[in-house]
Amino acid sequence: MADGVVERSRPRDRILETAQDMFHKHGIKGVGVDAITEAAGTNKMTLYRHFESKDELIIECLRATAAKASRIWDDFEARHPGDKLAQLHAWVHKASEMLSADSRGCDMANAAVELSESDHPARRVIKELKEAQREKLVALCRDAGIGQAELLADTLSLLLEGARVSMQSVGAEGPSAQFVRMAESLIASFRAR
């Protein structure tokens, strides 16, 4: 704030933040560039100066979402330095917290469902980002001493995806309410092998 005037973020940042929020709330196909520019307090010329197309904007939004997720992984390490099992339990609790806080689910999964065209440029980005998340979870399971790390990581991932769908379809009182209990049971079962 300079001389009583609130400084606004840069137009590119405003467009990106606004698009992320609107895509999350209303879906990618439910939001046009006119609505994004109006909500961001800018215009289409400015949007297209920063992003060649709506598809490029979608891709940048997905990358920003992935960057947020990466910071969550960094937080696990910071809160539990060197203790990979504690970090795995922190992943479970963070996933549960995210389930409870937001019934819209995963932006990546939602984008994959909406962008059903196999040649859509964002599909490649979604695949790369989901694969990177999987590899982080596999590595965490392996480093936590789980013998079948890939199987546990995939099982936990599918449990989380199912919990997200359950949350959207039947609400917080449905099966997703048991996510932590189920995930912790899975981890205990894999550790006992």
GROMACS .gro file of C-alpha atoms in nm:
model
  193
    1MET     CA    1   0.000   0.000   0.000
    2ALA     CA    2   0.155   0.328  -0.113
    3ASP     CA    3   0.011   0.665  -0.004
    4GLY     CA    4  -0.321   0.507   0.094
    5VAL     CA    5  -0.364   0.338  -0.245
    6VAL     CA    6  -0.399  -0.038  -0.244
    7GLU     CA    7  -0.162  -0.185  -0.498
    8ARG     CA    8  -0.328  -0.433  -0.731
    9SER     CA    9  -0.150  -0.744  -0.846
   10ARG     CA   10  -0.016  -0.760  -1.198
   11PRO     CA   11  -0.276  -0.828  -1.470
   12ARG     CA   12  -0.129  -1.169  -1.555
   13ASP     CA   13  -0.147  -1.276  -1.191
   14ARG     CA   14  -0.502  -1.144  -1.152
   15ILE     CA   15  -0.614  -1.328  -1.465
   16LEU     CA   16  -0.448  -1.651  -1.352
   17GLU     CA   17  -0.587  -1.633  -0.996
   18THR     CA   18  -0.934  -1.542  -1.121
   19ALA     CA   19  -0.936  -1.820  -1.380
   20GLN     CA   20  -0.821  -2.077  -1.123
   21ASP     CA   21  -1.098  -1.976  -0.887
   22MET     CA   22  -1.366  -1.967  -1.155
   23PHE     CA   23  -1.258  -2.296  -1.317
   24HIS     CA   24  -1.262  -2.459  -0.976
   25LYS     CA   25  -1.607  -2.328  -0.886
   26HIS     CA   26  -1.783  -2.350  -1.222
   27GLY     CA   27  -1.577  -2.587  -1.436
   28ILE     CA   28  -1.351  -2.510  -1.728
   29LYS     CA   29  -1.624  -2.531  -1.991
   30GLY     CA   30  -1.863  -2.330  -1.775
   31VAL     CA   31  -1.641  -2.019  -1.780
   32GLY     CA   32  -1.553  -1.806  -2.081
   33VAL     CA   33  -1.274  -1.557  -2.126
   34ASP     CA   34  -1.522  -1.267  -2.108
   35ALA     CA   35  -1.627  -1.369  -1.758
   36ILE     CA   36  -1.264  -1.418  -1.651
   37THR     CA   37  -1.151  -1.079  -1.778
   38GLU     CA   38  -1.447  -0.902  -1.622
   39ALA     CA   39  -1.391  -1.067  -1.284
   40ALA     CA   40  -1.016  -0.996  -1.306
   41GLY     CA   41  -1.079  -0.629  -1.384
   42THR     CA   42  -0.905  -0.642  -1.719
   43ASN     CA   43  -0.992  -0.707  -2.085
   44LYS     CA   44  -0.954  -0.976  -2.350
   45MET     CA   45  -0.664  -0.799  -2.518
   46THR     CA   46  -0.468  -0.813  -2.193
   47LEU     CA   47  -0.561  -1.178  -2.138
   48TYR     CA   48  -0.441  -1.272  -2.488
   49ARG     CA   49  -0.123  -1.069  -2.442
   50HIS     CA   50  -0.034  -1.299  -2.150
   51PHE     CA   51  -0.194  -1.624  -2.270
   52GLU     CA   52  -0.218  -1.718  -2.638
   53SER     CA   53  -0.549  -1.897  -2.586
   54LYS     CA   54  -0.793  -2.020  -2.326
   55ASP     CA   55  -0.618  -2.357  -2.355
   56GLU     CA   56  -0.287  -2.199  -2.255
   57LEU     CA   57  -0.461  -2.030  -1.962
   58ILE     CA   58  -0.604  -2.367  -1.856
   59ILE     CA   59  -0.257  -2.522  -1.871
   60GLU     CA   60  -0.107  -2.241  -1.662
   61CYS     CA   61  -0.387  -2.280  -1.406
   62LEU     CA   62  -0.315  -2.653  -1.382
   63ARG     CA   63   0.058  -2.584  -1.338
   64ALA     CA   64  -0.020  -2.334  -1.063
   65THR     CA   65  -0.234  -2.598  -0.892
   66ALA     CA   66   0.055  -2.844  -0.917
   67ALA     CA   67   0.292  -2.586  -0.767
   68LYS     CA   68   0.057  -2.549  -0.467
   69ALA     CA   69   0.054  -2.927  -0.426
   70SER     CA   70   0.434  -2.930  -0.438
   71ARG     CA   71   0.446  -2.681  -0.150
   72ILE     CA   72   0.226  -2.921   0.052
   73TRP     CA   73   0.486  -3.195   0.002
   74ASP     CA   74   0.757  -2.952   0.116
   75ASP     CA   75   0.550  -2.882   0.428
   76PHE     CA   76   0.539  -3.256   0.512
   77GLU     CA   77   0.919  -3.266   0.505
   78ALA     CA   78   0.949  -2.945   0.707
   79ARG     CA   79   0.710  -3.067   0.977
   80HIS     CA   80   0.855  -3.420   0.992
   81PRO     CA   81   1.219  -3.392   0.879
   82GLY     CA   82   1.356  -3.731   0.782
   83ASP     CA   83   1.054  -3.921   0.921
   84LYS     CA   84   0.896  -4.060   0.606
   85LEU     CA   85   0.632  -4.262   0.788
   86ALA     CA   86   0.515  -3.949   0.973
   87GLN     CA   87   0.509  -3.769   0.637
   88LEU     CA   88   0.291  -4.047   0.493
   89HIS     CA   89   0.048  -4.010   0.783
   90ALA     CA   90   0.057  -3.632   0.728
   91TRP     CA   91  -0.037  -3.695   0.361
   92VAL     CA   92  -0.342  -3.894   0.478
   93HIS     CA   93  -0.454  -3.621   0.716
   94LYS     CA   94  -0.394  -3.342   0.462
   95ALA     CA   95  -0.596  -3.537   0.203
   96SER     CA   96  -0.878  -3.571   0.455
   97GLU     CA   97  -0.859  -3.202   0.541
   98MET     CA   98  -0.883  -3.114   0.171
   99LEU     CA   99  -1.180  -3.349   0.129
  100SER     CA  100  -1.365  -3.175   0.410
  101ALA     CA  101  -1.273  -2.822   0.305
  102ASP     CA  102  -1.374  -2.844  -0.059
  103SER     CA  103  -1.645  -3.059  -0.211
  104ARG     CA  104  -1.544  -2.970  -0.568
  105GLY     CA  105  -1.259  -3.220  -0.569
  106CYS     CA  106  -0.930  -3.225  -0.752
  107ASP     CA  107  -0.878  -2.960  -1.020
  108MET     CA  108  -0.667  -3.204  -1.223
  109ALA     CA  109  -0.926  -3.481  -1.215
  110ASN     CA  110  -1.208  -3.238  -1.287
  111ALA     CA  111  -1.015  -3.097  -1.584
  112ALA     CA  112  -0.946  -3.449  -1.714
  113VAL     CA  113  -1.318  -3.525  -1.705
  114GLU     CA  114  -1.419  -3.198  -1.870
  115LEU     CA  115  -1.151  -3.199  -2.138
  116SER     CA  116  -1.246  -3.530  -2.288
  117GLU     CA  117  -1.081  -3.470  -2.626
  118SER     CA  118  -0.770  -3.692  -2.626
  119ASP     CA  119  -0.569  -3.432  -2.821
  120HIS     CA  120  -0.652  -3.137  -2.594
  121PRO     CA  121  -0.318  -2.974  -2.499
  122ALA     CA  122  -0.406  -2.976  -2.128
  123ARG     CA  123  -0.448  -3.357  -2.128
  124ARG     CA  124  -0.072  -3.406  -2.163
  125VAL     CA  125  -0.008  -3.162  -1.879
  126ILE     CA  126  -0.267  -3.333  -1.656
  127LYS     CA  127  -0.106  -3.672  -1.725
  128GLU     CA  128   0.244  -3.540  -1.647
  129LEU     CA  129   0.133  -3.371  -1.327
  130LYS     CA  130  -0.069  -3.671  -1.204
  131GLU     CA  131   0.225  -3.902  -1.281
  132ALA     CA  132   0.459  -3.672  -1.087
  133GLN     CA  133   0.221  -3.679  -0.788
  134ARG     CA  134   0.208  -4.058  -0.809
  135GLU     CA  135   0.588  -4.081  -0.815
  136LYS     CA  136   0.613  -3.860  -0.506
  137LEU     CA  137   0.368  -4.083  -0.319
  138VAL     CA  138   0.546  -4.401  -0.435
  139ALA     CA  139   0.881  -4.258  -0.320
  140LEU     CA  140   0.731  -4.157   0.015
  141CYS     CA  141   0.587  -4.507   0.067
  142ARG     CA  142   0.918  -4.667  -0.032
  143ASP     CA  143   1.119  -4.435   0.193
  144ALA     CA  144   0.877  -4.510   0.477
  145GLY     CA  145   0.983  -4.875   0.452
  146ILE     CA  146   0.677  -5.011   0.270
  147GLY     CA  147   0.773  -5.322   0.074
  148GLN     CA  148   0.505  -5.285  -0.191
  149ALA     CA  149   0.535  -4.909  -0.220
  150GLU     CA  150   0.381  -4.878  -0.567
  151LEU     CA  151   0.081  -5.089  -0.474
  152LEU     CA  152   0.018  -4.890  -0.155
  153ALA     CA  153   0.063  -4.556  -0.334
  154ASP     CA  154  -0.180  -4.658  -0.607
  155THR     CA  155  -0.428  -4.793  -0.353
  156LEU     CA  156  -0.415  -4.471  -0.150
  157SER     CA  157  -0.450  -4.262  -0.466
  158LEU     CA  158  -0.755  -4.453  -0.583
  159LEU     CA  159  -0.904  -4.438  -0.233
  160LEU     CA  160  -0.861  -4.059  -0.235
  161GLU     CA  161  -1.010  -4.023  -0.585
  162GLY     CA  162  -1.306  -4.237  -0.479
  163ALA     CA  163  -1.349  -4.034  -0.161
  164ARG     CA  164  -1.358  -3.715  -0.370
  165VAL     CA  165  -1.632  -3.856  -0.592
  166SER     CA  166  -1.823  -3.981  -0.288
  167MET     CA  167  -1.796  -3.637  -0.128
  168GLN     CA  168  -1.940  -3.474  -0.441
  169SER     CA  169  -2.221  -3.726  -0.484
  170VAL     CA  170  -2.339  -3.810  -0.131
  171GLY     CA  171  -2.169  -3.549   0.088
  172ALA     CA  172  -1.952  -3.556   0.396
  173GLU     CA  173  -2.162  -3.816   0.576
  174GLY     CA  174  -2.104  -4.076   0.304
  175PRO     CA  175  -1.814  -4.320   0.269
  176SER     CA  176  -1.561  -4.037   0.239
  177ALA     CA  177  -1.609  -3.978   0.612
  178GLN     CA  178  -1.411  -4.299   0.665
  179PHE     CA  179  -1.113  -4.190   0.452
  180VAL     CA  180  -0.858  -4.150   0.733
  181ARG     CA  181  -0.959  -4.475   0.899
  182MET     CA  182  -0.939  -4.666   0.570
  183ALA     CA  183  -0.608  -4.508   0.465
  184GLU     CA  184  -0.446  -4.568   0.803
  185SER     CA  185  -0.566  -4.930   0.795
  186LEU     CA  186  -0.411  -4.973   0.453
  187ILE     CA  187  -0.079  -4.832   0.569
  188ALA     CA  188  -0.080  -5.059   0.878
  189SER     CA  189  -0.166  -5.359   0.663
  190PHE     CA  190   0.116  -5.289   0.415
  191ARG     CA  191   0.366  -5.230   0.698
  192ALA     CA  192   0.274  -5.566   0.853
  193ARG     CA  193   0.361  -5.754   0.531
   0.00000   0.00000   0.00000
